[in-house]
């Protein structure tokens, strides 16, 4: 088992290196220059602008040749330094990201987990129950086919504007500052509800359809058929099918949790919710190389951790994988 | 008479029409008898054996009657059939190598299956050990997952599972087809032993390889395109086959030791007809070297001598 994980670890390290390098490169291939964009907003005179630009380029190290910048990037990365944000200058990127991560996790983890659990339960229940399936399946399809933006805006309009029950922007009111008081928590939950609901609804259909199809596939598999031939009750056959259908769903869940940090750009834009997704959008608009790199770094790390978790879970739940590891039995 | 099948018709309902996979088939099986059922691929052998344990769409019951130990089987009634499944009729399916849940240890799967059928695992445990020995499996397979076993081992495990409750009728569907010649013999012998030890009362041994039947079957039924075309004791059918199809089948047998499927039925030109709305008359007429006008009508399966039935106008009713 040790050998299996060592090999995996090596693959992860290589992937990490490649992905992070690509993330370093991509913003630099975008047309335009971040410093010019920054100064453009200040509307300086031409000569002054040139001077300022030169100054900032030196500060950010953007005047150096590309290979130097690349080496610098890795050396500071090892020191845990992701540079200074250009757009939110002079905040360090690590701090900018650290500030927004709780909002991401607080929104996405409940939304993904709830939709996953509810979707799996309902999908499995509806599979092969003809009447129910006939009613519920179209609903799932409508849910997944709904363009996310459209749904989010609709919810914001109905519950926020028309009914005025929920606020539609920010993670909490400007008037109060984050604390662990009851009033803040209530305020936070009120802001949290609509973004959560929109994410929940949109993902629910996908999980339910996936589970339904997997269950039907398993119920049609030879082993289910044989159990039926031997007169095993439906309950036992469904229990086996459910367990086997869960395996791909677990992969799906871990992958979703992996892209969590980037997963909700749409929500965060519609509801101006201050997470990484929203941050990334701003960073791209301002060509903030360092912030883009930082955001992507988190996404890459998230995906890799998620994949690692999948590997571990699979070793635990799927005997076929467990035994594929050099013949050792667990 | 342990089993009697009368005018059994099992069709597949498809979008393009009905596939007449088992059409008006009648025969008997005596107690302690091994009936070999042979015929080319697609002639309805699996349809027959599956229909006795699990008749569900697209398979459709179109008529007929099957009696087991004097009781009529409620084939079309999925629920009522459950009393018979496993306890009285059991199947070793053609897909035996994939018939076990891949994520359950075999022993645990058996325990759960038995519990669901109201049989206590601990009571049957010693018998299980004995039978594992009969098929040359170590007790340790109970603690393994199906994928840890070779295909042949999995198949033998299924053999043990299928017969655990001593069924009156066991249907063994192509259990030797995927094995090499020497293993084929061993597996066939195991089944004979099961019968000799009274673990199963009667056995239908399905195969497309007639040569294996010489060794184990008491009687042989030849199927062609959904019909039973000839039934006779094994010796009789090999020495004096009457139906033109059986004759070709037996004369085209390769020498012993040559893998059968590679040279299968080289002597018979053409292919069997499709069973979706087949043409009227004898279903073998397109390929039959001795057909004549009468063959446009369907030949009945008739007794030509004691214990020997044939469905061919050349052999019966020539005077009628
Ligand atoms: N699910 C199905 N739907 C429609 N037709 C089917 C279905 N299953 C089988 N058939 C048809 O029924 C006929 C009999 O098939 P069956 O599987 O019983 O043949 P077989 O004798 O067992 O062949 P083999 O030796 O290949 O196992 C074939 O013509 C086949 O095309
Ligand atoms: S009935 Fe006619 S076509 Fe059919 S096998 Fe006999 S002779 Fe041939
Ligand atoms: Mg078959």
XYZ file of C-alpha atoms and ligand atoms in Angstrom:
690
model
C 0.000 0.000 0.000
C 2.899 2.321 0.768
C 4.247 1.901 -2.736
C 0.874 2.759 -4.207
C 0.664 6.029 -2.341
C 4.294 6.923 -3.008
C 3.712 6.552 -6.712
C 0.535 8.616 -6.475
C 2.368 11.294 -4.532
C 4.991 11.606 -7.252
C 2.266 12.006 -9.866
C 0.620 14.674 -7.773
C 3.873 16.584 -7.385
C 4.467 16.559 -11.142
C 0.903 17.655 -11.808
C 1.245 20.423 -9.271
C 4.438 21.666 -10.887
C 2.957 21.653 -14.383
C -0.352 23.211 -13.400
C 1.223 25.984 -11.379
C 3.657 26.760 -14.201
C 0.822 27.019 -16.683
C -1.050 29.260 -14.291
C 1.994 31.462 -14.100
C 2.155 31.680 -17.866
C -1.482 32.228 -18.820
C -2.028 35.684 -17.318
C 1.202 36.818 -18.957
C -0.172 35.794 -22.338
C -3.217 37.991 -21.892
C -3.126 41.148 -23.988
C -2.379 44.343 -22.067
C -0.186 45.243 -19.149
C -1.381 45.259 -15.528
C 0.609 48.321 -14.524
C -0.774 50.368 -17.405
C -4.257 49.252 -16.481
C -3.713 50.318 -12.901
C -2.320 53.695 -13.852
C -4.961 54.161 -16.500
C -7.469 54.452 -13.708
C -5.470 57.266 -12.100
C -5.611 59.390 -15.284
C -2.114 60.831 -14.972
C -0.255 62.942 -17.527
C 1.688 60.952 -20.078
C 5.235 61.543 -18.764
C 4.198 61.106 -15.177
C 2.404 57.926 -16.134
C 5.577 56.575 -17.748
C 7.581 57.307 -14.631
C 5.041 55.730 -12.342
C 4.741 52.707 -14.585
C 8.498 52.203 -14.556
C 8.514 52.464 -10.789
C 5.742 49.968 -10.287
C 7.183 47.557 -12.818
C 10.398 47.499 -10.808
C 8.570 47.038 -7.525
C 6.572 44.106 -8.888
C 9.589 42.693 -10.691
C 7.847 42.911 -14.039
C 10.788 44.659 -15.659
C 12.901 41.539 -15.453
C 13.176 38.931 -18.214
C 10.469 36.266 -18.139
C 12.721 33.398 -16.975
C 13.886 35.491 -13.987
C 10.317 36.284 -13.091
C 9.547 32.593 -13.259
C 12.435 31.662 -10.985
C 11.497 34.446 -8.589
C 7.961 33.173 -8.550
C 9.002 29.684 -7.416
C 11.491 30.914 -4.835
C 8.947 33.163 -3.181
C 6.294 30.492 -3.450
C 8.473 28.203 -1.344
C 8.661 30.925 1.243
C 4.867 31.107 1.231
C 4.922 34.472 -0.460
C 2.485 34.945 -3.327
C 3.405 38.565 -3.959
C 1.456 41.771 -3.554
C -1.888 42.229 -5.227
C -1.779 44.911 -7.893
C -5.474 45.635 -7.820
C -5.805 45.642 -4.028
C -2.303 47.092 -3.574
C -0.609 46.944 -1.137
C -2.359 43.914 0.376
C -0.381 40.673 0.046
C -2.143 38.089 -2.092
C -2.088 35.515 0.709
C -4.073 37.833 2.912
C -6.565 38.730 0.200
C -7.215 35.055 -0.375
C -7.305 34.166 3.287
C -9.989 36.807 3.806
C -12.293 35.398 1.164
C -11.860 31.673 1.697
C -14.244 31.350 4.665
C -17.030 32.824 2.550
C -16.373 30.290 -0.176
C -16.329 27.328 2.116
C -19.302 28.509 4.145
C -21.367 28.789 0.999
C -20.153 25.942 -1.166
C -19.608 23.085 1.235
C -23.188 23.112 2.547
C -24.589 23.623 -0.960
C -22.591 20.760 -2.470
C -23.112 18.361 0.421
C -26.834 19.038 0.751
C -27.504 18.721 -2.971
C -25.363 15.564 -3.090
C -27.134 13.860 -0.213
C -30.635 14.887 -1.220
C -29.956 14.204 -4.919
C -28.599 10.717 -4.243
C -31.446 9.799 -1.921
C -34.145 10.987 -4.283
C -32.430 9.731 -7.418
C -32.035 6.260 -5.955
C -35.560 6.247 -4.647
C -37.117 7.298 -7.936
C -35.085 4.915 -10.107
C -37.243 2.069 -11.338
C -40.402 3.344 -9.665
C -42.192 4.010 -12.898
C -44.843 6.555 -11.958
C -42.631 8.596 -9.648
C -39.734 8.498 -12.087
C -41.969 9.757 -14.870
C -42.932 12.796 -12.819
C -39.636 13.562 -11.159
C -37.175 13.011 -13.996
C -38.382 15.978 -16.099
C -38.109 18.170 -13.000
C -34.480 17.144 -12.493
C -33.789 17.883 -16.138
C -35.324 21.331 -15.862
C -33.173 21.993 -12.791
C -29.919 21.020 -14.468
C -30.770 22.615 -17.788
C -31.592 25.949 -16.188
C -28.795 28.384 -16.933
C -27.347 29.204 -13.571
C -27.267 32.965 -14.024
C -30.881 32.964 -15.036
C -31.949 31.031 -11.964
C -29.847 33.154 -9.616
C -31.193 36.373 -11.033
C -34.739 35.036 -10.880
C -34.331 34.098 -7.221
C -32.741 37.438 -6.435
C -35.562 39.217 -8.197
C -38.425 37.293 -6.598
C -37.135 36.948 -3.038
C -34.954 40.018 -2.918
C -36.666 42.664 -4.973
C -40.338 41.661 -5.211
C -40.859 40.082 -1.802
C -37.968 41.805 -0.104
C -37.378 38.866 2.246
C -33.690 38.389 1.567
C -30.875 40.814 0.804
C -29.286 40.306 -2.588
C -25.742 41.609 -2.235
C -22.737 40.954 -0.031
C -22.099 38.397 2.676
C -23.334 40.665 5.479
C -24.573 44.232 5.853
C -22.022 47.014 5.569
C -23.286 48.474 8.784
C -22.011 45.648 10.992
C -18.593 44.093 11.163
C -17.895 40.372 11.455
C -18.123 38.990 14.984
C -19.547 35.966 16.721
C -22.647 37.762 17.927
C -26.169 36.457 17.328
C -27.092 39.474 15.282
C -24.127 39.047 12.969
C -24.805 35.361 12.479
C -28.455 36.027 11.643
C -27.413 38.744 9.272
C -24.880 36.430 7.653
C -27.427 33.622 7.257
C -29.896 35.982 5.612
C -27.318 36.967 3.042
C -26.211 33.378 2.694
C -29.592 31.865 1.955
C -30.242 32.910 -1.645
C -26.764 32.109 -2.995
C -26.985 28.776 -1.168
C -30.436 27.996 -2.518
C -29.466 28.801 -6.095
C -26.408 26.537 -5.924
C -28.395 23.810 -4.214
C -31.141 23.756 -6.814
C -28.832 23.816 -9.791
C -26.689 20.937 -8.529
C -29.542 18.866 -7.173
C -30.821 17.791 -10.572
C -27.406 16.645 -11.749
C -26.819 14.438 -8.718
C -30.305 12.993 -8.856
C -30.084 12.144 -12.559
C -26.611 10.689 -12.116
C -27.731 8.482 -9.248
C -30.885 7.395 -11.019
C -28.948 6.361 -14.117
C -26.272 4.561 -12.113
C -28.860 2.626 -10.132
C -30.650 1.583 -13.287
C -27.331 0.509 -14.762
C -26.502 -1.557 -11.675
C -29.990 -3.061 -11.519
C -29.489 -4.224 -15.079
C -26.062 -5.692 -14.381
C -25.585 -9.451 -14.470
C -25.179 -9.812 -10.730
C -28.529 -8.099 -10.068
C -30.191 -10.264 -12.649
C -28.791 -13.375 -11.039
C -29.952 -12.320 -7.581
C -33.394 -11.876 -9.095
C -33.200 -15.303 -10.704
C -32.507 -16.766 -7.287
C -35.533 -15.005 -5.890
C -33.706 -12.458 -3.763
C -36.089 -9.726 -2.604
C -36.057 -6.351 -4.282
C -34.764 -4.753 -1.113
C -31.520 -6.723 -1.103
C -30.952 -6.209 -4.827
C -31.478 -2.481 -4.483
C -29.145 -2.361 -1.511
C -26.347 -3.907 -3.575
C -27.101 -1.680 -6.525
C -27.134 1.419 -4.343
C -23.781 0.633 -2.820
C -22.158 0.044 -6.185
C -23.814 3.096 -7.706
C -22.421 5.248 -4.910
C -18.819 4.707 -5.987
C -18.900 7.023 -9.014
C -21.027 9.484 -7.063
C -18.306 9.695 -4.424
C -15.786 10.542 -7.127
C -18.134 13.207 -8.392
C -18.507 14.673 -4.937
C -14.793 14.836 -4.314
C -14.252 16.495 -7.696
C -16.916 19.072 -6.901
C -15.352 19.780 -3.547
C -12.032 20.129 -5.346
C -13.091 22.929 -7.631
C -14.929 24.483 -4.734
C -12.847 27.629 -4.671
C -13.615 28.422 -8.261
C -16.936 26.682 -8.328
C -19.179 29.584 -7.664
C -17.993 32.439 -9.829
C -21.523 32.871 -11.155
C -23.163 33.001 -7.731
C -20.588 35.293 -6.342
C -20.964 37.652 -9.263
C -24.767 37.769 -9.132
C -24.897 38.158 -5.370
C -21.627 40.131 -5.086
C -20.530 37.501 -2.615
C -16.897 38.021 -1.596
C -15.361 34.596 -2.324
C -12.469 33.435 -4.466
C -14.645 33.271 -7.551
C -15.541 36.921 -7.262
C -11.930 37.749 -6.501
C -10.695 35.880 -9.561
C -13.065 37.802 -11.787
C -11.767 41.103 -10.411
C -8.189 39.920 -10.754
C -8.691 39.021 -14.396
C -10.362 42.335 -15.133
C -7.407 44.215 -13.661
C -4.836 41.778 -15.054
C -3.586 41.337 -11.539
C -0.966 38.645 -12.288
C -0.218 37.894 -8.706
C -3.780 37.623 -7.567
C -4.675 35.426 -10.562
C -1.732 33.170 -9.758
C -2.763 33.030 -6.137
C -6.379 32.164 -6.906
C -5.347 29.483 -9.370
C -2.858 28.082 -6.926
C -5.684 27.514 -4.481
C -7.830 25.928 -7.142
C -5.006 23.584 -8.147
C -4.311 22.638 -4.560
C -8.028 22.076 -4.012
C -8.334 19.771 -7.018
C -5.249 17.803 -6.066
C -6.338 17.343 -2.474
C -9.760 16.257 -3.684
C -8.219 13.692 -6.004
C -6.047 12.411 -3.234
C -9.091 12.070 -1.016
C -10.839 10.134 -3.809
C -7.896 7.775 -3.990
C -8.008 7.164 -0.284
C -11.786 6.754 -0.173
C -11.685 4.338 -3.071
C -9.095 2.257 -1.341
C -11.440 2.084 1.612
C -14.762 1.467 -0.115
C -13.934 -0.371 -3.349
C -12.315 -3.748 -2.811
C -11.306 -3.919 -6.476
C -9.031 -0.928 -6.077
C -7.761 -2.126 -2.737
C -6.651 -5.387 -4.257
C -5.219 -3.808 -7.362
C -2.353 -2.484 -5.237
C 0.248 -5.147 -5.721
C -1.762 -8.055 -4.382
C -1.596 -6.965 -0.771
C -4.794 -7.486 1.119
C -6.040 -4.813 3.426
C -42.233 -37.268 -14.436
C -40.187 -34.557 -12.755
C -40.619 -31.879 -15.384
C -43.017 -31.547 -18.227
C -42.947 -28.713 -20.716
C -45.941 -28.354 -23.018
C -46.225 -25.998 -25.972
C -44.091 -23.402 -24.279
C -43.936 -20.130 -26.171
C -41.624 -17.367 -25.049
C -41.257 -14.332 -27.296
C -39.303 -11.112 -26.981
C -41.364 -7.999 -27.430
C -39.297 -5.550 -29.461
C -40.104 -2.326 -31.246
C -39.910 -4.114 -34.571
C -42.148 -6.979 -33.570
C -42.008 -10.241 -31.676
C -38.922 -12.423 -31.668
C -40.175 -15.993 -31.493
C -37.266 -17.318 -29.483
C -38.974 -20.361 -27.945
C -41.876 -21.495 -30.090
C -44.138 -24.330 -29.121
C -41.540 -26.417 -27.379
C -42.644 -29.605 -25.582
C -40.646 -32.263 -23.773
C -40.322 -34.138 -20.494
C -37.515 -34.721 -18.073
C -37.555 -37.687 -15.751
C -36.284 -37.808 -12.210
C -32.512 -38.193 -12.043
C -32.217 -37.472 -15.707
C -29.726 -35.223 -17.446
C -31.212 -33.727 -20.547
C -28.747 -32.194 -22.959
C -30.054 -29.257 -24.971
C -27.981 -28.399 -28.015
C -28.239 -26.052 -30.962
C -26.530 -23.209 -32.740
C -26.091 -19.800 -31.197
C -29.346 -17.855 -31.139
C -31.686 -20.856 -31.280
C -33.345 -19.990 -27.976
C -31.488 -22.113 -25.420
C -30.831 -19.303 -22.974
C -34.287 -17.892 -23.524
C -35.714 -21.232 -22.446
C -33.602 -21.573 -19.329
C -33.990 -17.938 -18.288
C -37.730 -17.999 -18.790
C -38.130 -20.699 -16.161
C -36.536 -18.581 -13.454
C -36.923 -14.953 -14.469
C -39.547 -14.153 -17.014
C -39.639 -10.402 -17.335
C -39.788 -7.867 -20.158
C -38.787 -7.804 -22.925
C -39.368 -11.543 -22.511
C -43.021 -12.384 -22.819
C -44.986 -15.490 -21.908
C -47.133 -16.376 -24.927
C -48.578 -19.662 -23.784
C -47.874 -23.195 -22.731
C -47.411 -24.969 -19.470
C -44.501 -26.126 -17.371
C -45.028 -28.623 -14.570
C -42.517 -29.405 -11.896
C -43.133 -32.388 -9.621
C -46.792 -32.230 -10.512
C -47.174 -28.519 -9.796
C -47.860 -26.060 -12.574
C -45.369 -23.170 -12.578
C -46.894 -19.665 -12.512
C -44.314 -18.479 -15.027
C -45.974 -15.200 -15.890
C -46.623 -14.278 -12.263
C -43.386 -12.735 -11.033
C -44.370 -12.876 -7.353
C -45.776 -16.349 -7.209
C -42.731 -17.669 -9.022
C -40.587 -16.617 -6.102
C -41.604 -19.684 -4.126
C -40.045 -21.814 -6.821
C -36.965 -19.792 -7.621
C -33.788 -21.148 -6.091
C -35.629 -23.606 -3.839
C -37.106 -25.711 -6.622
C -35.655 -24.386 -9.854
C -32.217 -22.957 -10.066
C -29.980 -21.641 -12.799
C -26.291 -21.557 -13.538
C -26.443 -18.717 -16.025
C -24.461 -18.324 -19.216
C -22.982 -15.195 -17.660
C -21.873 -17.132 -14.547
C -18.504 -15.427 -14.493
C -20.175 -12.046 -13.848
C -23.030 -13.311 -11.758
C -21.700 -12.249 -8.378
C -21.772 -8.802 -6.834
C -18.243 -7.455 -7.400
C -18.099 -5.545 -4.129
C -19.236 -8.249 -1.722
C -17.153 -11.091 -0.370
C -18.615 -14.303 -1.702
C -19.340 -15.781 1.713
C -21.117 -12.692 2.877
C -23.145 -12.491 -0.322
C -24.254 -16.095 0.145
C -25.202 -15.438 3.760
C -27.261 -12.406 2.784
C -28.894 -14.228 -0.079
C -29.809 -17.199 2.093
C -31.093 -15.006 4.897
C -33.323 -13.198 2.433
C -34.757 -16.564 1.417
C -35.348 -17.552 5.008
C -32.511 -20.070 5.244
C -29.991 -19.871 8.028
C -26.406 -19.680 6.860
C -24.956 -21.370 9.919
C -27.140 -24.431 9.388
C -26.003 -24.805 5.827
C -22.399 -23.903 6.446
C -21.062 -27.457 6.758
C -22.875 -28.560 3.654
C -21.405 -25.567 1.869
C -17.908 -26.690 2.832
C -18.572 -30.159 1.537
C -19.792 -28.843 -1.795
C -16.924 -26.455 -2.214
C -14.693 -29.506 -1.907
C -16.740 -31.297 -4.543
C -15.934 -28.584 -7.067
C -12.334 -28.259 -5.940
C -12.636 -24.904 -4.274
C -10.909 -24.019 -1.065
C -13.003 -22.698 1.777
C -10.971 -19.513 1.670
C -12.876 -18.340 -1.426
C -15.697 -17.424 0.935
C -13.527 -14.628 2.222
C -12.651 -13.379 -1.255
C -14.205 -10.984 -3.709
C -15.293 -12.407 -7.068
C -12.543 -10.620 -8.959
C -9.914 -12.414 -6.896
C -11.001 -15.695 -8.450
C -10.265 -16.913 -11.952
C -13.195 -17.165 -14.345
C -13.384 -20.920 -13.899
C -13.326 -20.635 -10.117
C -16.077 -18.063 -10.189
C -18.141 -20.349 -12.311
C -17.678 -23.255 -9.910
C -18.593 -20.968 -7.026
C -21.817 -20.168 -8.870
C -22.371 -23.892 -9.369
C -22.232 -24.380 -5.613
C -24.448 -21.391 -4.895
C -27.042 -22.404 -7.459
C -27.417 -25.914 -6.026
C -27.174 -25.069 -2.340
C -30.885 -25.578 -1.682
C -31.064 -28.901 -3.566
C -33.348 -27.774 -6.384
C -35.571 -30.240 -8.206
C -34.517 -28.788 -11.519
C -31.178 -27.256 -12.341
C -30.624 -25.378 -15.592
C -26.954 -25.222 -16.526
C -26.529 -22.769 -19.394
C -23.322 -23.115 -21.427
C -21.216 -23.724 -18.385
C -18.456 -25.401 -20.356
C -18.302 -23.077 -23.352
C -15.616 -20.740 -22.079
C -13.362 -23.500 -20.720
C -10.572 -25.499 -22.304
C -11.254 -29.100 -23.228
C -9.841 -30.803 -20.145
C -11.599 -28.414 -17.754
C -14.820 -28.879 -19.696
C -14.750 -32.568 -18.902
C -13.995 -31.973 -15.241
C -16.835 -29.490 -14.852
C -19.267 -31.733 -16.681
C -18.296 -34.621 -14.398
C -18.906 -32.463 -11.344
C -22.449 -31.872 -12.484
C -22.984 -35.589 -13.047
C -21.728 -36.123 -9.526
C -24.186 -33.546 -8.212
C -26.945 -35.536 -9.821
C -25.610 -38.879 -8.580
C -25.445 -37.518 -5.045
C -29.026 -36.305 -5.356
C -28.078 -32.666 -4.853
C -30.213 -31.888 -7.883
C -33.008 -34.085 -9.103
C -33.086 -33.294 -12.804
C -30.703 -31.321 -14.914
C -30.939 -29.508 -18.218
C -27.457 -29.149 -19.620
C -27.461 -26.459 -22.279
C -24.642 -26.245 -24.789
C -23.899 -25.499 -28.414
C -21.280 -28.225 -28.292
C -22.910 -31.563 -28.869
C -19.732 -33.566 -28.277
C -19.739 -32.804 -24.559
C -23.216 -34.293 -24.309
C -21.947 -37.763 -25.270
C -20.229 -37.895 -21.938
C -22.956 -36.737 -19.624
C -26.443 -36.559 -21.093
C -29.015 -39.325 -20.804
C -31.113 -37.813 -23.550
C -30.508 -35.030 -26.032
C -32.858 -32.366 -27.312
C -31.813 -30.555 -30.486
C -33.090 -27.009 -30.894
C -33.238 -25.135 -34.141
C -34.480 -21.555 -34.510
C -36.752 -21.638 -31.483
C -38.106 -25.132 -32.129
C -37.337 -28.520 -30.652
C -36.528 -30.566 -33.763
C -35.378 -33.881 -32.334
C -35.358 -35.617 -28.964
C -33.856 -39.037 -28.288
C -31.613 -40.922 -25.890
C -27.994 -39.930 -26.384
C -26.878 -43.224 -27.897
C -29.746 -43.283 -30.311
C -29.314 -39.753 -31.522
C -25.615 -40.210 -32.149
C -25.996 -43.545 -33.893
C -29.083 -42.860 -35.953
C -29.952 -39.168 -36.061
C -33.099 -38.577 -38.112
C -33.578 -34.863 -38.538
C -31.457 -33.488 -41.396
C -30.150 -30.770 -39.107
C -29.090 -33.258 -36.441
C -27.382 -35.381 -39.066
C -25.371 -32.462 -40.354
C -24.611 -31.386 -36.818
C -23.247 -34.781 -35.886
C -21.375 -35.430 -39.106
C -19.733 -32.035 -38.905
C -18.282 -32.736 -35.486
C -14.542 -32.204 -35.444
C -12.125 -34.785 -34.158
C -11.827 -35.074 -30.440
C -9.531 -32.438 -29.026
C -10.077 -29.777 -31.660
C -11.641 -26.774 -30.070
C -15.198 -26.963 -31.178
C -16.146 -23.349 -31.619
C -13.361 -22.762 -34.110
C -14.767 -25.167 -36.639
C -18.332 -25.084 -35.610
C -20.850 -26.487 -38.019
C -18.519 -26.086 -40.941
C -20.613 -28.635 -42.804
C -23.885 -26.686 -42.761
C -24.116 -23.884 -45.262
C -25.996 -20.702 -44.454
C -27.208 -19.303 -41.169
C -30.314 -19.928 -39.101
C -33.229 -17.624 -39.952
C -33.969 -14.535 -37.901
C -36.655 -15.176 -35.334
C -38.368 -11.831 -35.815
C -41.487 -12.806 -37.769
C -39.918 -15.967 -39.235
C -41.182 -17.480 -42.473
C -43.879 -20.159 -42.259
C -43.163 -23.865 -42.618
C -40.129 -25.767 -41.471
C -37.580 -23.311 -40.134
C -34.729 -25.400 -41.508
C -36.007 -25.461 -45.078
C -33.581 -22.831 -46.454
C -30.606 -24.947 -45.499
C -32.119 -28.379 -45.766
C -30.574 -30.605 -48.452
C -33.645 -32.841 -48.656
C -36.552 -30.424 -48.510
C -39.638 -30.898 -50.662
C -43.002 -29.192 -51.243
C -44.499 -30.256 -47.993
C -41.879 -28.377 -46.023
C -43.802 -25.127 -46.541
C -46.095 -26.410 -43.825
C -44.812 -26.673 -40.303
C -43.747 -30.221 -39.356
C -45.046 -31.420 -35.965
C -42.771 -33.017 -33.393
C -43.852 -36.624 -33.577
C -42.787 -39.903 -32.055
C -41.167 -42.059 -34.744
C -40.032 -44.871 -32.520
C -39.977 -45.465 -28.818
C -38.421 -42.477 -27.066
C -37.500 -40.807 -30.318
C -39.273 -37.674 -31.524
C -38.530 -35.747 -34.702
C -40.040 -32.721 -36.401
C -39.443 -33.379 -40.090
C -41.809 -34.266 -42.922
C -39.323 -36.809 -44.268
C -39.659 -38.868 -41.123
C -43.280 -38.466 -40.149
C -46.612 -38.055 -41.801
C -45.246 -38.838 -45.229
C -48.389 -40.794 -45.711
C -50.676 -38.089 -44.247
N -33.455 -9.117 -25.058
C -33.745 -9.590 -26.285
N -34.543 -8.877 -27.103
C -34.849 -9.334 -28.328
N -34.395 -10.492 -28.841
C -33.610 -11.248 -28.068
C -33.233 -10.837 -26.760
N -32.425 -11.778 -26.223
C -32.299 -12.731 -27.160
N -33.006 -12.419 -28.280
C -33.138 -13.234 -29.507
O -33.711 -14.443 -29.144
C -33.102 -15.511 -29.863
C -32.632 -16.578 -28.910
O -31.603 -16.087 -28.086
P -30.908 -16.957 -26.955
O -30.027 -16.067 -26.181
O -31.942 -17.691 -26.221
O -30.028 -17.956 -27.825
P -28.996 -19.067 -27.346
O -29.454 -20.324 -27.981
O -28.854 -19.049 -25.885
O -27.664 -18.608 -28.051
P -26.166 -18.670 -27.508
O -25.643 -20.034 -27.849
O -25.478 -17.613 -28.302
O -26.188 -18.398 -26.051
C -31.971 -14.908 -30.683
O -32.434 -14.812 -32.010
C -31.784 -13.550 -30.106
O -31.465 -12.647 -31.130
S -39.326 -30.704 -42.808
Fe -38.489 -30.537 -44.823
S -37.144 -28.770 -44.712
Fe -37.612 -29.368 -42.663
S -35.954 -30.671 -42.102
Fe -37.539 -32.024 -42.852
S -37.127 -32.231 -44.986
Fe -35.894 -30.533 -44.287
Mg -27.348 -18.727 -24.647
